[in-house]
mmCIF file with all atom_site columns, C-alpha atoms in Angstrom:
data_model
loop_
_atom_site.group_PDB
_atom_site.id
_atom_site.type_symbol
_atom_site.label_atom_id
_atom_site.label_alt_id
_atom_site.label_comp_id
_atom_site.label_asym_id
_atom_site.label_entity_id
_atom_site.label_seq_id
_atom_site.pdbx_PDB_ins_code
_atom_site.Cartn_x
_atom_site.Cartn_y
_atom_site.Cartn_z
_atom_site.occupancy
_atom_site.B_iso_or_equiv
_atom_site.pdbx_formal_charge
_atom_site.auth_seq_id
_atom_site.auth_comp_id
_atom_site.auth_asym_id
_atom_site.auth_atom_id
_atom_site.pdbx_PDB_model_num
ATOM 1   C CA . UNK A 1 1   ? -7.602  -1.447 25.812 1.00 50.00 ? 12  UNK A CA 1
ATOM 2   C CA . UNK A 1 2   ? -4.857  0.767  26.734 1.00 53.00 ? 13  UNK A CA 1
ATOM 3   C CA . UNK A 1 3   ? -6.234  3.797  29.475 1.00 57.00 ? 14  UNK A CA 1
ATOM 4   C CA . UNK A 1 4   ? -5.665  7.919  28.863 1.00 54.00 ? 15  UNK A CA 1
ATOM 5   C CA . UNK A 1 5   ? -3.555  6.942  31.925 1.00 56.00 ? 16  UNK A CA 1
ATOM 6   C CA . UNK A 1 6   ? -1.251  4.680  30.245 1.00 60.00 ? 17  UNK A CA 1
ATOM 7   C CA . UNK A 1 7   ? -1.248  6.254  27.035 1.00 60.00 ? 18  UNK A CA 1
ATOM 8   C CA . UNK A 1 8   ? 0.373   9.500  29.245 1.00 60.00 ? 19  UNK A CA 1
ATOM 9   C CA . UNK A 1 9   ? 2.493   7.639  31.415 1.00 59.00 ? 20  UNK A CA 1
ATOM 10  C CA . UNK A 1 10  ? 4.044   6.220  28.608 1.00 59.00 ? 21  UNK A CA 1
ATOM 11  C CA . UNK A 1 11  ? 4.745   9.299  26.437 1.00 58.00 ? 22  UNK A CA 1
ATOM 12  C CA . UNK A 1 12  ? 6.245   10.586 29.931 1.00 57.00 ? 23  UNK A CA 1
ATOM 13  C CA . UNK A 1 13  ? 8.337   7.481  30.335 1.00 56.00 ? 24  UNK A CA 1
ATOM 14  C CA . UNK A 1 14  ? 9.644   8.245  26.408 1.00 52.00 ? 25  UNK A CA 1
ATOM 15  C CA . UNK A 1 15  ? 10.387  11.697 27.220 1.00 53.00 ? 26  UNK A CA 1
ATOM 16  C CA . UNK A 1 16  ? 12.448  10.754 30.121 1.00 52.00 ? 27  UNK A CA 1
ATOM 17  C CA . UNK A 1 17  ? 13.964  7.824  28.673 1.00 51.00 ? 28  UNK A CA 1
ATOM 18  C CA . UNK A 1 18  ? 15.315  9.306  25.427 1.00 54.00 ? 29  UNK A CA 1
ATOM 19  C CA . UNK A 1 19  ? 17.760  11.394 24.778 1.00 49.00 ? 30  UNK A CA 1
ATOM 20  C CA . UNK A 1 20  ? 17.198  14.539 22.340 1.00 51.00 ? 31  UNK A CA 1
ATOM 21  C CA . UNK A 1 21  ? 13.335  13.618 22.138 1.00 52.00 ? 32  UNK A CA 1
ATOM 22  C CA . UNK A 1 22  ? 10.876  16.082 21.810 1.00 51.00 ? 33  UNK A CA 1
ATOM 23  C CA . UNK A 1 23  ? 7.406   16.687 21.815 1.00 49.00 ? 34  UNK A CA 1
ATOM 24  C CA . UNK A 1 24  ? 6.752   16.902 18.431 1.00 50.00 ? 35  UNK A CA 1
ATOM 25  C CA . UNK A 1 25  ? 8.280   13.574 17.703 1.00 52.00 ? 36  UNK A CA 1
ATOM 26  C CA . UNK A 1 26  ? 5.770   11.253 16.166 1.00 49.00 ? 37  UNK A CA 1
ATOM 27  C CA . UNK A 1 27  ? 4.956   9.415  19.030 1.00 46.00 ? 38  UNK A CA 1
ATOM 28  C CA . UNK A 1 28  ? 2.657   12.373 20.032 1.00 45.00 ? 39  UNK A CA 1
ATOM 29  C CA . UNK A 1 29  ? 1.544   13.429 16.095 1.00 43.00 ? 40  UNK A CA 1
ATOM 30  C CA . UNK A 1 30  ? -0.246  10.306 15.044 1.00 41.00 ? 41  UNK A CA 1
ATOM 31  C CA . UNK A 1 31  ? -3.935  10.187 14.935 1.00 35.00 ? 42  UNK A CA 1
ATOM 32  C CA . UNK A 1 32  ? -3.902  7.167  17.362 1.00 35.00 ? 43  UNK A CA 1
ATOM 33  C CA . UNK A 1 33  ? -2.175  9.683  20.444 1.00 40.00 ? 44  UNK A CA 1
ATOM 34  C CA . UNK A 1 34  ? -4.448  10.126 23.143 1.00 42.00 ? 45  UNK A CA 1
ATOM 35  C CA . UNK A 1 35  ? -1.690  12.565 24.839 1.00 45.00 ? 46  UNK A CA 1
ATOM 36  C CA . UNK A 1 36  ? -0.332  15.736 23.289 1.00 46.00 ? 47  UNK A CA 1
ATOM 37  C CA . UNK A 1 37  ? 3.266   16.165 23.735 1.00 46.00 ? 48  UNK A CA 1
ATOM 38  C CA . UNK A 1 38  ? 2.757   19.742 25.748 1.00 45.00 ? 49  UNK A CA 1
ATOM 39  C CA . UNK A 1 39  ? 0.400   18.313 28.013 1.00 46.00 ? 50  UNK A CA 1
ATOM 40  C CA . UNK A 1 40  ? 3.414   15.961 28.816 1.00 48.00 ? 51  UNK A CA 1
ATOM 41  C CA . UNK A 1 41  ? 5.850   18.588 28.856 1.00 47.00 ? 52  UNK A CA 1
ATOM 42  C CA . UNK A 1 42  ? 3.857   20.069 31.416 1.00 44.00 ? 53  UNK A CA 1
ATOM 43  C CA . UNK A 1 43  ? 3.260   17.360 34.206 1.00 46.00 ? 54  UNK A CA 1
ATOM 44  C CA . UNK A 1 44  ? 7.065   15.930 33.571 1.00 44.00 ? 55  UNK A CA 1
ATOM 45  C CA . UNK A 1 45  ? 7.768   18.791 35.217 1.00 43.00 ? 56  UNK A CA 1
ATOM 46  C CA . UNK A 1 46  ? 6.518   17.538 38.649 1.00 45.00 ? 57  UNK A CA 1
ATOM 47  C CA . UNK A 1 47  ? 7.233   14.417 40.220 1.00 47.00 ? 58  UNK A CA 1
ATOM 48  C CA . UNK A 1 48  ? 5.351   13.501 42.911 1.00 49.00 ? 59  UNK A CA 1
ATOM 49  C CA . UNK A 1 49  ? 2.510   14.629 40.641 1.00 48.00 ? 60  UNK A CA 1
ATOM 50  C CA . UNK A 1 50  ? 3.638   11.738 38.523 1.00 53.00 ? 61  UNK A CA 1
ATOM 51  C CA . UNK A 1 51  ? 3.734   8.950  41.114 1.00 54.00 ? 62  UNK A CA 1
ATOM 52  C CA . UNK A 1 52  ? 0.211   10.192 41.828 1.00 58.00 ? 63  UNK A CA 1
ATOM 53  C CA . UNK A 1 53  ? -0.925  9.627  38.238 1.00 56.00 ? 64  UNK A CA 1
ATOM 54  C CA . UNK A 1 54  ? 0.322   6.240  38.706 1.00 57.00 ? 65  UNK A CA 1
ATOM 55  C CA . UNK A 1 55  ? -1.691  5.230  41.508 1.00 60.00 ? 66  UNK A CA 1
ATOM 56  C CA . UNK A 1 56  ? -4.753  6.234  39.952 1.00 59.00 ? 67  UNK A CA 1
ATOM 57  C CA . UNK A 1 57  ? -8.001  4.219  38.875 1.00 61.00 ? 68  UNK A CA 1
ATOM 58  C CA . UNK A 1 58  ? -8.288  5.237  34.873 1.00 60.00 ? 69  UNK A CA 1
ATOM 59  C CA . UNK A 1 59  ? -11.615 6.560  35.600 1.00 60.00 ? 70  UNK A CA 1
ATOM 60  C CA . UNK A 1 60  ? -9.962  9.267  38.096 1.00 57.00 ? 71  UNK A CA 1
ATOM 61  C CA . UNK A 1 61  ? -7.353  10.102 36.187 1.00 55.00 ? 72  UNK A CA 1
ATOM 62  C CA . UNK A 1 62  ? -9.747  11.232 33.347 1.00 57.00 ? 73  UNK A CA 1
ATOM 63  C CA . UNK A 1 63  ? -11.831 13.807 35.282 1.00 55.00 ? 74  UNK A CA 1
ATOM 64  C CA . UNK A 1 64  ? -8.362  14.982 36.453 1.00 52.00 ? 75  UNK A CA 1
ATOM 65  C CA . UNK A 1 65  ? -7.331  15.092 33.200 1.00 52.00 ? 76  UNK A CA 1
ATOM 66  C CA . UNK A 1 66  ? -10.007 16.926 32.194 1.00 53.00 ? 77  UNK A CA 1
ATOM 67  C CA . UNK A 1 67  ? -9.651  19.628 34.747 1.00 47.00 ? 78  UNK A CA 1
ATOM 68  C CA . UNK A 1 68  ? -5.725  20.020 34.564 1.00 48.00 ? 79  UNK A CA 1
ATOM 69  C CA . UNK A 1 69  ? -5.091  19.814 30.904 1.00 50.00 ? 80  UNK A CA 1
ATOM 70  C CA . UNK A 1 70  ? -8.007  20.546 28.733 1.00 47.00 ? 81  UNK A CA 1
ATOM 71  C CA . UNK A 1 71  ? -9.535  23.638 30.560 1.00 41.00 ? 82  UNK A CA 1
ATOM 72  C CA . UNK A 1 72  ? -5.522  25.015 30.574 1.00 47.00 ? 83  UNK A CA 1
ATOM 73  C CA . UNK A 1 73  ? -4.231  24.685 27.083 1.00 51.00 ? 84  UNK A CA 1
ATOM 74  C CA . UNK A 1 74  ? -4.560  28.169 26.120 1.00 52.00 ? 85  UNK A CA 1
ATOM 75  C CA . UNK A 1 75  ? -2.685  29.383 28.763 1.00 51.00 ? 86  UNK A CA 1
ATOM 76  C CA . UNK A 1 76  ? 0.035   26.343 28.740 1.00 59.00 ? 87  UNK A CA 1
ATOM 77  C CA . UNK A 1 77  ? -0.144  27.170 24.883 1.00 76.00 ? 88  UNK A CA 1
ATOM 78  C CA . UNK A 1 78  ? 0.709   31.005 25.603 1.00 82.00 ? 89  UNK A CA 1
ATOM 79  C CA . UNK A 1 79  ? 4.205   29.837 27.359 1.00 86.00 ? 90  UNK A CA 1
ATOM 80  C CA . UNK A 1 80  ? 5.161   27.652 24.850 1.00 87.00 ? 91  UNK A CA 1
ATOM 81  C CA . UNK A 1 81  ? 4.841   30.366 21.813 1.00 89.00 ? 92  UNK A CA 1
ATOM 82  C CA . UNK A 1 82  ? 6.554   32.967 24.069 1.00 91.00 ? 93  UNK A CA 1
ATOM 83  C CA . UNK A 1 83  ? 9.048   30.887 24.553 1.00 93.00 ? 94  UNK A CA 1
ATOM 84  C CA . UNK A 1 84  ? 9.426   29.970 20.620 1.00 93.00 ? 95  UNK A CA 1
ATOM 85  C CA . UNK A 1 85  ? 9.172   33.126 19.588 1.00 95.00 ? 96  UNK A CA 1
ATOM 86  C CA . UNK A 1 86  ? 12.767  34.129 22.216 1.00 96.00 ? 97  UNK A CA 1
ATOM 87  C CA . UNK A 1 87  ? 14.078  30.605 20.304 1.00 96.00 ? 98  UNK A CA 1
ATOM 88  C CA . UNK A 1 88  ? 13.792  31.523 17.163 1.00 96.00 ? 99  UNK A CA 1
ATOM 89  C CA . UNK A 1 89  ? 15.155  35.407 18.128 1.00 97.00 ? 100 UNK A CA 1
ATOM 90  C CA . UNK A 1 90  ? 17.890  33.747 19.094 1.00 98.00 ? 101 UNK A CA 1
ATOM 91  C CA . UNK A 1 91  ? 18.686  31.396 16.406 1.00 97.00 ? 102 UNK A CA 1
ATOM 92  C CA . UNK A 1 92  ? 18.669  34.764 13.897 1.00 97.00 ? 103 UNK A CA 1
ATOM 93  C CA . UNK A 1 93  ? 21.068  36.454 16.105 1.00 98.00 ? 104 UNK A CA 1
ATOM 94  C CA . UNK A 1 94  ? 23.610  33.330 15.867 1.00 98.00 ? 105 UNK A CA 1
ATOM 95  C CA . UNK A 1 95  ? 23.058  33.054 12.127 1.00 97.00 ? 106 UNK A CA 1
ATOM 96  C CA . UNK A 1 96  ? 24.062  36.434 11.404 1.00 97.00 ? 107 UNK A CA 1
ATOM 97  C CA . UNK A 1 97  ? 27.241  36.386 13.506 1.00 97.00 ? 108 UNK A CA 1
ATOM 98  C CA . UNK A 1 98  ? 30.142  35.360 12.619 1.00 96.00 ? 109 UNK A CA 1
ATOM 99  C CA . UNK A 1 99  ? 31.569  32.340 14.493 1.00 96.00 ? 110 UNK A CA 1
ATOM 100 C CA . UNK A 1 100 ? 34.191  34.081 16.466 1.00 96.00 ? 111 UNK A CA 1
ATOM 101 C CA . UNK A 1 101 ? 31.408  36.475 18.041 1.00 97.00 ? 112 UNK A CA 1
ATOM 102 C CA . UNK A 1 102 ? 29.545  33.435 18.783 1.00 98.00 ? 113 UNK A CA 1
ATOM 103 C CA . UNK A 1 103 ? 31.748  30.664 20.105 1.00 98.00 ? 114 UNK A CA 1
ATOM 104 C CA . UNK A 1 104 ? 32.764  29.030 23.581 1.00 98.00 ? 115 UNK A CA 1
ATOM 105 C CA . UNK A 1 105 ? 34.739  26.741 25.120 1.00 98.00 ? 116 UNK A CA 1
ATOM 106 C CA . UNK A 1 106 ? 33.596  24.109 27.884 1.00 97.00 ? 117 UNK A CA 1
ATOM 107 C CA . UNK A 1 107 ? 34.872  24.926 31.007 1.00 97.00 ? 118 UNK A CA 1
ATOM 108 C CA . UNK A 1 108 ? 35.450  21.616 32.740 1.00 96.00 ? 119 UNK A CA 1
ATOM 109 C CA . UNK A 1 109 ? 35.313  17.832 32.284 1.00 96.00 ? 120 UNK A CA 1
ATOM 110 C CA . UNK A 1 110 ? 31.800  16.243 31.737 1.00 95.00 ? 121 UNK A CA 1
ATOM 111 C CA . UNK A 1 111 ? 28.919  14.181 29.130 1.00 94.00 ? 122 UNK A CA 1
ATOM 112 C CA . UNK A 1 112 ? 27.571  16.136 26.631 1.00 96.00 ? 123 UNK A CA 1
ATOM 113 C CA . UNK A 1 113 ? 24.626  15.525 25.053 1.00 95.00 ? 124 UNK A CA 1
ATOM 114 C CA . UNK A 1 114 ? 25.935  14.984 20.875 1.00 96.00 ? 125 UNK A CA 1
ATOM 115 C CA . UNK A 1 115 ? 24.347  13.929 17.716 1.00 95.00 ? 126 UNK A CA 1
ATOM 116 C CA . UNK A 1 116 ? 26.331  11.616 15.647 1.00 94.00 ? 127 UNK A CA 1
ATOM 117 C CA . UNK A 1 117 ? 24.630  11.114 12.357 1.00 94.00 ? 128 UNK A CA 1
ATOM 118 C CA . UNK A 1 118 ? 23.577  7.579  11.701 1.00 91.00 ? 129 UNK A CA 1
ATOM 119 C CA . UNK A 1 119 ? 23.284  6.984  14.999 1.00 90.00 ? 130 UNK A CA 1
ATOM 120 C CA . UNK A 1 120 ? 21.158  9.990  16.820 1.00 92.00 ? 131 UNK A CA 1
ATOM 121 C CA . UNK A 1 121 ? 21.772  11.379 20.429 1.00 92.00 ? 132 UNK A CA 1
ATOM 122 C CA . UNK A 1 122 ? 24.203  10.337 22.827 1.00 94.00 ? 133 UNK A CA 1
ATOM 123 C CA . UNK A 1 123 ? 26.031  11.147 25.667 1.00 94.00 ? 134 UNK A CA 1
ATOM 124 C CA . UNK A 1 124 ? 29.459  11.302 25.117 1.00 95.00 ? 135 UNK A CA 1
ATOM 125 C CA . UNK A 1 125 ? 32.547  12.341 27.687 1.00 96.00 ? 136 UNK A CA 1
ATOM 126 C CA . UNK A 1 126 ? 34.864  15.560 27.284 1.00 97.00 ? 137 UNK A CA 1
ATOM 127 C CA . UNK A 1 127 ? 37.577  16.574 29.129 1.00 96.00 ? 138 UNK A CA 1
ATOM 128 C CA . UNK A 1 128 ? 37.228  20.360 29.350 1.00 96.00 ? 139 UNK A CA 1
ATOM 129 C CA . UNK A 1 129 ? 38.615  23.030 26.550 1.00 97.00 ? 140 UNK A CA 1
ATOM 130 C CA . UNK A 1 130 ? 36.690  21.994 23.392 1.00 97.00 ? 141 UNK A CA 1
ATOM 131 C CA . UNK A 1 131 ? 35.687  24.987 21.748 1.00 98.00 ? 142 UNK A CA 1
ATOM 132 C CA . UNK A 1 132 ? 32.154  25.114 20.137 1.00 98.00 ? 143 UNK A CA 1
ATOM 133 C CA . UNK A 1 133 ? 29.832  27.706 17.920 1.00 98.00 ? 144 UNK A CA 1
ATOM 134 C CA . UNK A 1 134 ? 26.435  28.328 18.274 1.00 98.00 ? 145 UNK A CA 1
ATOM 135 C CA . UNK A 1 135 ? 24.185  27.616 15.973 1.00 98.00 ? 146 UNK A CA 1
ATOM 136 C CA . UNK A 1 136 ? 20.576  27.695 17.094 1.00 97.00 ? 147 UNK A CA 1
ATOM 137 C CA . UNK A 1 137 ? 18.054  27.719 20.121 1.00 97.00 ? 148 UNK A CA 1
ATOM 138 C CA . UNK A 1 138 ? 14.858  25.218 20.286 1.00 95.00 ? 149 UNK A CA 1
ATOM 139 C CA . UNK A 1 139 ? 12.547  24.672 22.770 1.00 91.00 ? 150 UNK A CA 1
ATOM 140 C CA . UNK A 1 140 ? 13.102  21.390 24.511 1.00 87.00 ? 151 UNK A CA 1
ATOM 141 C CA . UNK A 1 141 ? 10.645  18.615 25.994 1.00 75.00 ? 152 UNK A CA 1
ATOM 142 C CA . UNK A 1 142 ? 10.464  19.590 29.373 1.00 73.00 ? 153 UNK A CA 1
ATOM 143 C CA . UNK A 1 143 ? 10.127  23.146 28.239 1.00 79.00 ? 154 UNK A CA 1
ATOM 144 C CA . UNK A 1 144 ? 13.404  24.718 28.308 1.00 88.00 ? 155 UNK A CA 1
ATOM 145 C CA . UNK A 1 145 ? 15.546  26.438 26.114 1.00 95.00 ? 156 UNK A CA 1
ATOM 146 C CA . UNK A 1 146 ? 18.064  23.706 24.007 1.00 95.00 ? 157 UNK A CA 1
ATOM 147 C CA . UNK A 1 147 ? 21.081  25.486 22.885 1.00 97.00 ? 158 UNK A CA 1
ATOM 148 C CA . UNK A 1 148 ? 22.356  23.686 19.695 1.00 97.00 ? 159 UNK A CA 1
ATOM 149 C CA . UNK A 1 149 ? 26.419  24.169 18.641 1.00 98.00 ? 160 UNK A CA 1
ATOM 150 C CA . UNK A 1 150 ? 28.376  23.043 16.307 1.00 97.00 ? 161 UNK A CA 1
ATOM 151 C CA . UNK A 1 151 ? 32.088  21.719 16.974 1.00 97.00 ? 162 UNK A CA 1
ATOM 152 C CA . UNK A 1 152 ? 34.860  23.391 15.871 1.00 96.00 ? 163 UNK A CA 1
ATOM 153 C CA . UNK A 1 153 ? 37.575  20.712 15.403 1.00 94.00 ? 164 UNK A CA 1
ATOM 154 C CA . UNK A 1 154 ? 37.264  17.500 13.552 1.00 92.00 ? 165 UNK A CA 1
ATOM 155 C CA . UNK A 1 155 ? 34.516  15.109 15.373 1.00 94.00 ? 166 UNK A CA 1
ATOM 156 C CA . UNK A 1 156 ? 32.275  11.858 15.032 1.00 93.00 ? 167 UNK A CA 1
ATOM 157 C CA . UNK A 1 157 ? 29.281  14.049 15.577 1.00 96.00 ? 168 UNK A CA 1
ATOM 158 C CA . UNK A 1 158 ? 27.639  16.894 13.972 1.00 95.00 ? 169 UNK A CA 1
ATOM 159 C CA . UNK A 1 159 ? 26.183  18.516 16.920 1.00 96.00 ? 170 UNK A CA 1
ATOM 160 C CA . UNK A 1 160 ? 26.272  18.892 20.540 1.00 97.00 ? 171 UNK A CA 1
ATOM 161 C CA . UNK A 1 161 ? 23.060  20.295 22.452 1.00 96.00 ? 172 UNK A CA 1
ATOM 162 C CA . UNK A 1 162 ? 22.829  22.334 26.012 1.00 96.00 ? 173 UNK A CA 1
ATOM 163 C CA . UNK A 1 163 ? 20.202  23.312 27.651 1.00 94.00 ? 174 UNK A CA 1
ATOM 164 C CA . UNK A 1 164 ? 19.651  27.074 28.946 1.00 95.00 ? 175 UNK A CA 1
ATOM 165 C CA . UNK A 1 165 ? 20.986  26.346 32.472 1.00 94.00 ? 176 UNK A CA 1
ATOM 166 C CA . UNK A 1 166 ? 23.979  24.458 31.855 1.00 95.00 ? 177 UNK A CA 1
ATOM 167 C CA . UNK A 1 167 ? 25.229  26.877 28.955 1.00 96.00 ? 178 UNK A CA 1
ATOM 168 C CA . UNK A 1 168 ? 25.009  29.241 31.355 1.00 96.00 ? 179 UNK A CA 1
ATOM 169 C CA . UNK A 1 169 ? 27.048  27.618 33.965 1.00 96.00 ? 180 UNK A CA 1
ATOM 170 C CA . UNK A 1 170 ? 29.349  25.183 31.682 1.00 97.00 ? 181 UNK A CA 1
ATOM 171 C CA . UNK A 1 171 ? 30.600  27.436 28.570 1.00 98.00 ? 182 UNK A CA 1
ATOM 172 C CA . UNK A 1 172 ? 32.502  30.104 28.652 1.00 97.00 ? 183 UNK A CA 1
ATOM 173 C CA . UNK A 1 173 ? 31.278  33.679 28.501 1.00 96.00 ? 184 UNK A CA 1
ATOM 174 C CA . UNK A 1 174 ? 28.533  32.143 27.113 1.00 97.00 ? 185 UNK A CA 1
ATOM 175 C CA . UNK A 1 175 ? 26.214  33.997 29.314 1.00 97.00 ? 186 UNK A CA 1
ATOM 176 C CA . UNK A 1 176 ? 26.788  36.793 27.867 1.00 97.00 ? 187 UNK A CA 1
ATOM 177 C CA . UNK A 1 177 ? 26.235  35.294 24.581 1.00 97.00 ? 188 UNK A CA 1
ATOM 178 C CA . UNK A 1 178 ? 22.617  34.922 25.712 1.00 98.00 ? 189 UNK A CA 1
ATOM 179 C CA . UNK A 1 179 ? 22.288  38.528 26.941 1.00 97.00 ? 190 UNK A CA 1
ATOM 180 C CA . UNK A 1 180 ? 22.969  39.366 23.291 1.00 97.00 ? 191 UNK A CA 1
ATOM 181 C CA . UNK A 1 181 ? 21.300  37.035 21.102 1.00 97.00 ? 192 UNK A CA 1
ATOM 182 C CA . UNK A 1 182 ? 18.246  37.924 23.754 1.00 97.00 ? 193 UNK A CA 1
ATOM 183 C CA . UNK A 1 183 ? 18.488  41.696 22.994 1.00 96.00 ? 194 UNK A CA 1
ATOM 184 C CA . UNK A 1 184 ? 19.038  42.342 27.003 1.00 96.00 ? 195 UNK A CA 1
ATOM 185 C CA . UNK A 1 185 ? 18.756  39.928 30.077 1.00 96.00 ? 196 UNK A CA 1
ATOM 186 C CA . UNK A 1 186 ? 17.939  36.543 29.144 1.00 96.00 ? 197 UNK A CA 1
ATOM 187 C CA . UNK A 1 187 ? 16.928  34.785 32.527 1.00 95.00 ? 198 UNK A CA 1
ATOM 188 C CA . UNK A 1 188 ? 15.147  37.899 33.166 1.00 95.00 ? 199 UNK A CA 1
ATOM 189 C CA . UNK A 1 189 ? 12.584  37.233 29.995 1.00 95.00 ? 200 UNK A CA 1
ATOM 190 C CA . UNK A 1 190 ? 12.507  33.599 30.878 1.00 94.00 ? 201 UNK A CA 1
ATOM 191 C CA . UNK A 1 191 ? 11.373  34.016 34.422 1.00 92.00 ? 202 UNK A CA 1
ATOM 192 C CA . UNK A 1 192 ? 8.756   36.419 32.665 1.00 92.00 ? 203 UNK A CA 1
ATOM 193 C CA . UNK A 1 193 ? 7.946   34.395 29.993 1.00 90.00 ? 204 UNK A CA 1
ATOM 194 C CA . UNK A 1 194 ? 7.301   31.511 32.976 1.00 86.00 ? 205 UNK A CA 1
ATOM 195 C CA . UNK A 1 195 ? 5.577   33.607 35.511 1.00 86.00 ? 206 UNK A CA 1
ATOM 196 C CA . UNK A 1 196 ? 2.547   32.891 32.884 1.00 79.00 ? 207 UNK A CA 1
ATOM 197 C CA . UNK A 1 197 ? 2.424   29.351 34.323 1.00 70.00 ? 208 UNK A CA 1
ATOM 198 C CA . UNK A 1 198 ? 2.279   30.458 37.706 1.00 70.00 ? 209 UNK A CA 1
ATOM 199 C CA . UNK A 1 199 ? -0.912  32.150 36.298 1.00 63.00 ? 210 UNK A CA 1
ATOM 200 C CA . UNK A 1 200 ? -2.009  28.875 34.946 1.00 61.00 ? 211 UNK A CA 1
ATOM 201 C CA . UNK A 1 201 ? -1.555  27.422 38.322 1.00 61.00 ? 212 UNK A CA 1
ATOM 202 C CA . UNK A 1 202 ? -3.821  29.694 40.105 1.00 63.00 ? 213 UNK A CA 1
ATOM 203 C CA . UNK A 1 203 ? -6.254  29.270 37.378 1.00 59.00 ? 214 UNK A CA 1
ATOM 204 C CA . UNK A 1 204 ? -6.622  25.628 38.157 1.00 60.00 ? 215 UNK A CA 1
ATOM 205 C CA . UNK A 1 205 ? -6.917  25.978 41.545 1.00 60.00 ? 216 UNK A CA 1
ATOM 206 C CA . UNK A 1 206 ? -10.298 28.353 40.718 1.00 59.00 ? 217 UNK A CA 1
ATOM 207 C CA . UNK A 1 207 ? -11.547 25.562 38.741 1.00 60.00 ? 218 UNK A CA 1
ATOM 208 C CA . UNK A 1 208 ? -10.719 22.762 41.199 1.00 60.00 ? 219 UNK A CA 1
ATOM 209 C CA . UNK A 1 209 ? -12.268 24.907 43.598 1.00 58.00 ? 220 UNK A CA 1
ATOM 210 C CA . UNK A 1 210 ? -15.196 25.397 41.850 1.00 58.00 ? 221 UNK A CA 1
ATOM 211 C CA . UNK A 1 211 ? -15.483 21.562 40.840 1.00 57.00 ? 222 UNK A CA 1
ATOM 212 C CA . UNK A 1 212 ? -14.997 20.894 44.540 1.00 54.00 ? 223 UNK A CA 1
ATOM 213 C CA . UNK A 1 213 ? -18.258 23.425 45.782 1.00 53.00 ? 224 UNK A CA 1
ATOM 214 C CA . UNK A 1 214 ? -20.224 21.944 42.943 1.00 55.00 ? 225 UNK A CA 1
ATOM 215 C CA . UNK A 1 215 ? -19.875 18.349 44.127 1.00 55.00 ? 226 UNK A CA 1
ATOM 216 C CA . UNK A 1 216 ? -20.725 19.774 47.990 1.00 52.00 ? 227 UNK A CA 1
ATOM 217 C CA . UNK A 1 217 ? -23.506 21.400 46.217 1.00 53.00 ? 228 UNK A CA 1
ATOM 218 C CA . UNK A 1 218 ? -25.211 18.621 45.193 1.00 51.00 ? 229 UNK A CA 1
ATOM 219 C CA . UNK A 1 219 ? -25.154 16.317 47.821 1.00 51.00 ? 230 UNK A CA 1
#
């Protein structure tokens, strides 16, 4: 019987390995799942943590468990809504624009993350110059912003998807874009929105200390 080890490192192995997924695929919904998407969101994050978790016996990883991820869900929970909330913000502004006040242009040769329908995600070369509009914002696996656009000339796929750091850098003027559809400076609410998990960090550290004094305590 399959481990709350392997069960993890296996939704973090589908995260990594698949393009476009997300933690509300089904892989983490089903009754059977062991491992909530956002608790893998969170520890995909780090990855010498991760080659930790693998050398772990299954019955140390699940007092670990225990003390990482199930005594900081609120707080790992907070993040996440904060950071849905600026998403969906976002996505309004775009959808009342019209597609001149919201497009760009890539700035230089490079794979793009597309969705061609039929066939889901893919990465797919451009050389520089296509011209895009932008549709939406979702939060993405590994917890950052996804930008989602739509092409503007004739194309196999539907869709092409960015996250918040290489919009900024890769499109544009797009970062400007952000500003806007953020209602003022958009790093600047994400680095606010995140210094919450720096909170969660120094939470765990009280417990772990606290877990640490008890087990001293009672030798």
């Amino acid at each position: 019987m399959a481990s709350k080890r392997d069960d993890f490192l296996d939704a973090v192995g589908y995260l990594m390995a698949t393009p476009g997924a997300r933690s509300d695929d089904p892989i983490f919904t089903t009754p059977a799942e062991k491992v909530s998407g956002r608790e893998v969101d969170w520890a995909i994050l780090d990855e010498p943590y991760m080659r930790d978790l693998k050398k772990m016996r299954p019955e140390d990883f699940n007092r670990l468990y225990n003390v990482e991820f199930t005594m900081n869900k609120e707080a790992h929970s907070e993040v996440s809504q904060a950071l849905d909330a600026l998403a969906a913000r976002m996505s309004d502004y775009f959808a009342e624009r019209t597609e001149s006040e919201v497009s760009t242009t890539l700035l230089s040769p490079g794979q793009l993350t597309v969705e061609v329908p039929g066939k889901g995600y893919r990465r797919q070369n451009h050389i520089g110059g296509e011209e895009f509009v932008a549709t939406s914002v979702r939060q993405g696996a590994a917890g950052k912003l996804i930008f989602v656009f739509k092409p503007t000339a004739a194309s196999q796929y539907t869709k092409m998807e960015m996250n918040e750091v290489d919009a900024a850098a890769n499109l544009d003027g797009f970062r400007a874009t952000m500003n806007l559809a953020a209602g003022g400076d958009f790093f600047a609410e994400i680095r606010s929105i995140r210094a919450l998990a720096t909170k969660e960090k120094e939470a765990k550290e009280v417990v772990e200390k606290a877990a640490v004094y008890a087990d001293f305590g009672s030798w």
